[in-house]
XYZ file of C-alpha atoms in Angstrom:
368
model
C -35.161 -15.912 30.004
C -36.364 -13.380 26.682
C -34.929 -13.308 23.371
C -34.767 -9.912 21.929
C -33.244 -7.789 19.383
C -30.055 -8.062 21.381
C -29.512 -11.538 20.295
C -29.284 -13.047 23.648
C -30.630 -16.578 23.483
C -32.007 -19.197 26.349
C -30.966 -22.527 26.423
C -31.094 -25.598 28.727
C -31.447 -29.225 27.290
C -31.741 -30.389 24.167
C -35.723 -30.600 23.974
C -35.480 -27.141 25.296
C -33.580 -26.236 21.966
C -35.732 -27.690 19.948
C -38.749 -25.932 21.377
C -36.640 -22.264 21.238
C -36.021 -22.813 17.581
C -39.501 -23.553 16.268
C -40.370 -20.506 18.566
C -38.122 -18.446 17.357
C -37.915 -18.529 13.741
C -41.080 -17.111 12.161
C -41.360 -16.204 8.441
C -41.419 -12.586 7.403
C -38.833 -9.503 7.872
C -36.156 -9.966 10.036
C -36.704 -6.690 11.678
C -40.116 -7.623 12.752
C -38.996 -11.260 13.670
C -36.389 -9.661 16.095
C -38.918 -6.878 17.333
C -40.840 -9.721 18.934
C -39.777 -11.485 22.159
C -40.160 -15.089 22.223
C -40.145 -16.235 26.072
C -38.898 -20.106 27.581
C -38.699 -21.247 31.124
C -36.020 -24.048 31.616
C -34.508 -25.232 34.545
C -30.696 -24.236 34.714
C -30.868 -21.896 31.744
C -27.724 -19.908 30.681
C -27.490 -17.359 28.419
C -25.747 -16.847 25.039
C -25.278 -13.572 22.636
C -24.840 -14.211 18.911
C -22.344 -11.477 17.840
C -19.447 -11.263 15.701
C -16.314 -9.084 15.858
C -14.118 -8.020 12.358
C -10.961 -6.443 13.044
C -8.773 -4.645 10.269
C -4.940 -6.290 10.816
C -2.350 -3.313 9.204
C -0.030 -4.859 7.133
C 3.289 -2.524 8.196
C 5.590 -4.784 6.893
C 8.644 -3.779 4.803
C 8.272 -4.049 0.680
C 12.279 -3.952 -0.176
C 11.826 -4.655 -3.748
C 13.331 -6.125 -6.058
C 14.567 -8.179 -3.045
C 11.079 -8.756 -1.388
C 7.574 -8.399 -2.052
C 5.987 -5.403 -3.578
C 2.493 -4.858 -2.740
C 0.907 -5.328 1.057
C -1.696 -7.692 2.059
C -4.831 -6.617 3.824
C -6.258 -9.174 6.450
C -9.222 -9.005 8.662
C -9.789 -11.313 11.235
C -13.280 -12.329 12.364
C -14.199 -14.118 15.700
C -17.800 -15.600 16.584
C -18.777 -14.249 19.921
C -21.295 -16.782 20.640
C -20.230 -19.938 23.064
C -22.794 -22.171 21.458
C -23.899 -21.609 17.970
C -21.815 -22.192 14.873
C -21.819 -19.458 12.117
C -21.174 -18.958 8.456
C -19.122 -15.957 7.519
C -21.637 -13.720 5.541
C -20.002 -10.654 3.180
C -22.607 -8.073 2.270
C -20.638 -5.542 0.185
C -16.996 -4.356 -0.622
C -15.703 -0.931 -1.962
C -12.387 -0.096 -3.252
C -11.376 3.858 -3.095
C -7.969 5.383 -4.280
C -6.457 7.027 -0.761
C -4.961 10.209 -2.109
C -8.290 12.149 -3.586
C -7.619 13.935 -7.109
C -5.156 11.616 -7.931
C -5.039 10.581 -11.555
C -3.178 7.038 -11.608
C -4.719 4.595 -13.490
C -4.474 1.922 -10.514
C -8.177 1.168 -10.073
C -8.709 0.502 -13.699
C -5.919 -2.238 -13.635
C -7.124 -3.633 -10.227
C -9.038 -6.732 -9.110
C -10.539 -7.456 -6.237
C -11.577 -10.926 -4.696
C -11.899 -12.491 -0.598
C -10.562 -15.766 0.431
C -11.297 -17.169 3.922
C -9.791 -19.472 6.410
C -7.071 -19.584 8.614
C -3.122 -18.008 9.060
C -1.948 -14.786 7.413
C -3.178 -13.202 3.953
C 0.344 -12.150 3.484
C 1.375 -16.128 3.660
C -1.556 -17.240 1.797
C -3.449 -20.591 1.571
C -7.184 -19.607 2.353
C -9.851 -20.850 0.128
C -11.748 -19.212 -2.033
C -14.619 -17.196 -0.951
C -15.958 -14.375 -3.505
C -14.339 -13.126 -6.647
C -15.771 -9.470 -6.605
C -14.864 -7.848 -9.447
C -12.250 -8.348 -12.179
C -9.609 -6.106 -13.676
C -11.159 -3.470 -15.854
C -14.613 -3.887 -13.476
C -13.958 -1.802 -10.815
C -14.814 2.143 -10.627
C -13.205 4.150 -7.803
C -15.386 4.783 -4.853
C -18.038 2.219 -5.977
C -20.133 -0.468 -3.769
C -20.438 -3.849 -5.086
C -22.756 -6.498 -3.259
C -22.792 -10.225 -3.070
C -25.621 -12.708 -3.382
C -26.171 -13.612 0.675
C -25.413 -17.396 0.102
C -23.314 -19.380 2.037
C -19.936 -20.328 0.731
C -18.756 -23.423 1.614
C -16.398 -24.098 4.344
C -16.412 -20.291 5.501
C -17.924 -21.349 8.755
C -16.952 -20.848 12.146
C -17.567 -22.644 15.360
C -18.554 -21.265 18.691
C -15.506 -18.639 19.834
C -13.927 -19.632 16.917
C -11.514 -16.831 14.568
C -10.987 -17.494 10.829
C -9.074 -14.989 8.538
C -10.800 -12.892 6.031
C -8.394 -11.312 3.077
C -9.882 -8.844 0.622
C -7.136 -9.920 -2.307
C -6.380 -6.949 -4.562
C -4.170 -8.152 -7.800
C -3.052 -5.594 -10.563
C -3.230 -6.833 -14.144
C 0.404 -7.401 -14.595
C 2.577 -10.553 -15.092
C 3.788 -12.176 -11.955
C 7.431 -12.002 -12.896
C 10.098 -9.352 -11.821
C 9.659 -7.946 -15.223
C 5.811 -7.985 -14.746
C 6.318 -6.176 -11.292
C 8.505 -3.811 -12.824
C 5.996 -2.257 -14.743
C 3.326 -2.425 -12.201
C 5.158 -0.158 -10.134
C 6.562 2.100 -13.078
C 2.800 2.782 -13.265
C 1.890 2.538 -9.785
C 4.118 2.969 -7.091
C 3.233 4.988 -3.459
C -0.531 4.244 -4.611
C -2.765 3.103 -2.053
C -6.306 1.841 -2.130
C -9.097 1.459 0.678
C -11.193 -1.496 1.000
C -14.365 -1.427 2.442
C -15.853 -4.680 3.565
C -19.506 -4.792 5.258
C -19.619 -8.361 6.836
C -22.098 -10.094 9.014
C -22.833 -13.940 10.248
C -25.434 -16.120 10.288
C -26.226 -18.972 12.180
C -26.210 -22.760 10.720
C -29.973 -23.952 9.944
C -32.502 -24.357 11.349
C -31.797 -21.291 13.342
C -32.398 -17.998 10.981
C -30.111 -15.437 13.166
C -27.763 -13.145 11.773
C -25.349 -10.841 13.320
C -25.443 -7.010 13.070
C -23.071 -6.207 10.298
C -19.661 -5.158 10.448
C -17.512 -2.283 8.440
C -14.042 -2.693 8.227
C -11.706 -0.334 6.331
C -8.652 -1.971 4.835
C -5.551 -0.757 3.165
C -3.771 -1.903 0.169
C -0.546 -0.168 -0.494
C 1.935 -0.138 -3.695
C 5.923 0.001 -2.728
C 8.083 2.409 -2.970
C 11.624 1.555 -3.651
C 14.129 4.232 -3.548
C 16.086 5.579 -5.954
C 19.574 3.252 -6.302
C 22.932 3.049 -7.431
C 22.561 2.291 -11.609
C 25.301 -0.306 -12.506
C 27.545 2.398 -13.163
C 28.520 5.318 -10.741
C 25.808 7.773 -9.237
C 28.221 10.579 -9.619
C 30.029 10.998 -12.623
C 32.330 13.725 -14.991
C 30.352 14.367 -18.117
C 30.806 16.486 -21.375
C 28.271 19.618 -21.800
C 25.933 16.998 -23.647
C 25.570 15.024 -20.610
C 27.390 12.475 -22.342
C 29.798 10.388 -19.832
C 33.572 11.693 -20.390
C 37.021 11.850 -18.254
C 37.585 15.327 -19.280
C 36.234 16.934 -16.531
C 34.547 20.125 -16.920
C 31.381 19.087 -16.540
C 29.426 16.401 -14.685
C 25.848 14.941 -13.024
C 23.993 12.551 -11.184
C 22.672 9.072 -12.464
C 20.575 6.894 -10.937
C 17.899 3.447 -11.177
C 14.270 3.394 -10.346
C 12.544 1.232 -9.168
C 15.786 -0.667 -9.307
C 19.370 -0.492 -10.390
C 18.481 -1.818 -14.095
C 15.885 0.622 -15.187
C 18.844 3.430 -15.369
C 17.693 5.043 -18.569
C 14.885 6.919 -19.510
C 12.028 5.377 -19.078
C 8.362 6.045 -19.113
C 7.303 6.562 -15.516
C 3.299 7.263 -14.751
C 4.057 6.714 -10.951
C 6.632 9.645 -10.272
C 3.931 12.295 -11.671
C 5.684 14.817 -9.875
C 9.107 14.313 -11.203
C 12.193 14.912 -9.491
C 14.577 17.478 -7.409
C 18.013 17.022 -6.674
C 18.394 18.528 -3.060
C 21.921 20.033 -1.775
C 22.787 20.071 1.953
C 23.868 23.525 2.722
C 26.266 24.883 4.696
C 23.728 24.975 7.489
C 23.031 21.413 7.043
C 19.663 21.726 6.251
C 18.604 20.314 2.644
C 17.609 22.697 -0.209
C 16.447 22.344 -3.602
C 19.394 22.850 -6.157
C 17.754 21.531 -9.110
C 14.253 20.033 -10.606
C 13.667 17.585 -13.479
C 10.293 17.938 -14.135
C 9.788 14.635 -15.869
C 9.358 11.570 -13.833
C 10.588 9.293 -16.767
C 14.575 10.978 -16.436
C 17.397 8.518 -14.605
C 19.627 11.481 -14.711
C 20.688 15.073 -14.464
C 24.403 15.238 -16.742
C 25.907 18.416 -18.397
C 25.863 20.773 -15.435
C 28.904 22.725 -14.882
C 31.439 21.967 -12.446
C 31.019 25.352 -10.729
C 27.653 25.019 -9.981
C 28.585 22.547 -6.982
C 29.650 25.052 -4.760
C 30.782 28.884 -5.100
C 33.477 27.951 -3.296
C 36.357 25.598 -4.985
C 37.375 22.374 -4.051
C 34.666 22.394 -1.332
C 32.786 19.192 -1.201
C 29.150 19.318 -1.315
C 26.444 16.093 -0.177
C 23.259 15.569 -2.786
C 20.368 13.484 -2.547
C 17.740 12.857 -5.119
C 13.878 12.915 -4.131
C 11.002 11.642 -6.624
C 7.452 12.764 -6.223
C 4.598 10.372 -6.944
C 1.944 12.916 -6.879
C 1.760 15.484 -9.246
C 1.777 19.381 -7.226
C 2.287 17.398 -4.171
C 5.917 17.896 -2.435
C 5.086 16.534 1.054
C 4.508 13.349 -0.526
C 8.139 11.691 -1.706
C 10.610 9.239 -1.554
C 14.213 9.572 -1.224
C 17.410 7.652 -2.761
C 19.702 5.493 -0.860
C 22.635 7.175 -1.745
C 24.036 10.626 -1.005
C 26.455 11.657 -3.390
C 29.555 13.753 -3.131
C 30.888 16.520 -5.608
C 33.622 19.302 -5.578
C 34.800 21.696 -7.995
C 38.611 20.656 -7.984
C 40.969 23.508 -8.624
C 44.462 21.717 -8.299
C 44.916 22.094 -11.943
C 44.201 25.726 -11.815
C 41.260 24.683 -13.962
C 37.290 23.673 -13.019
C 37.095 19.987 -13.021
C 34.026 18.214 -12.001
C 35.411 15.853 -9.152
C 33.482 12.993 -7.634
C 34.278 11.725 -3.528
C 32.814 8.275 -2.333
C 28.983 8.422 -1.674
C 27.638 7.695 1.619
C 24.251 6.032 2.080
C 21.305 8.226 3.339
C 19.489 7.498 6.553
C 16.500 9.069 4.814
C 16.244 6.741 2.295
C 13.069 5.449 1.360
C 8.893 6.624 1.133
C 7.794 9.850 3.467
C 4.173 10.807 4.348
C 2.881 8.086 1.545
C -0.503 6.775 2.088
């Protein structure tokens, strides 16, 4: 039985195994080693392949921040395919890259990348440290970084065993609600692809290595829907936008990324600004008013006659936010549908708000 480039070994008793190790561990370049053919004859021999699978495990679980997590947890499942030989995990290189080409968001500059190895799921954590690949401020978009080819303690797999490899992205913000809010204000809706090249090496004294596997995992940052602020979404205002009960003018108010953030706030994550959509009489949604700056959290001081050209007609409105400048195909919609009308009951124009409705389309659309 022969050992060839396909990593198939012929094994019988312990004495034969020792002889094989000596025969199959010549010095020199590994490619030359595997082109050679080593043979032995053993009574009752059986074959074994030395290989590894590496499978991406997408994390598509919801990210309902602020009442839940705010970023995904990429995961790779490794499996030692050998029935007889233990191995150790050998991550060779990694690369972090923005998913949306041309996006000028600064997320890569605040990202750190590390790997952990163990059992369980990456979202639950608990794996052991494996490789601190790059610290925050050291990552360049699309650049490959290599690891020294050394064994990491504990990162081993018995024959047929599977282990979890976690590419862990952390952003350089405090791990508090306030820190998470700041991260979302700056980078919500962004995604990074992590390209991992990984193989396995046999335990000594053998020097076998499996073919490399390349796995692309995706790290995603949450994009919460615009929320109802501490006040109402629909309000009467003065012509300058100040809330008032007078009634000739009005507008819409929202919180993002949470109800607390309901006043103008620096929001690089919403680079494309906002659109207030109005439902047409045919049922389709159309752009009613646009707000260029993603920093805004209201559009007010609107004349009640702008609601509709028919008095006392209830119209429905919702909000869309655009994380990518110049791109109207990727957006997030408000959790609410506001309802307003121009009330003519007192023979004068009055901005009047009706009870809001939940938006069945709330949340992100077409985000990576």
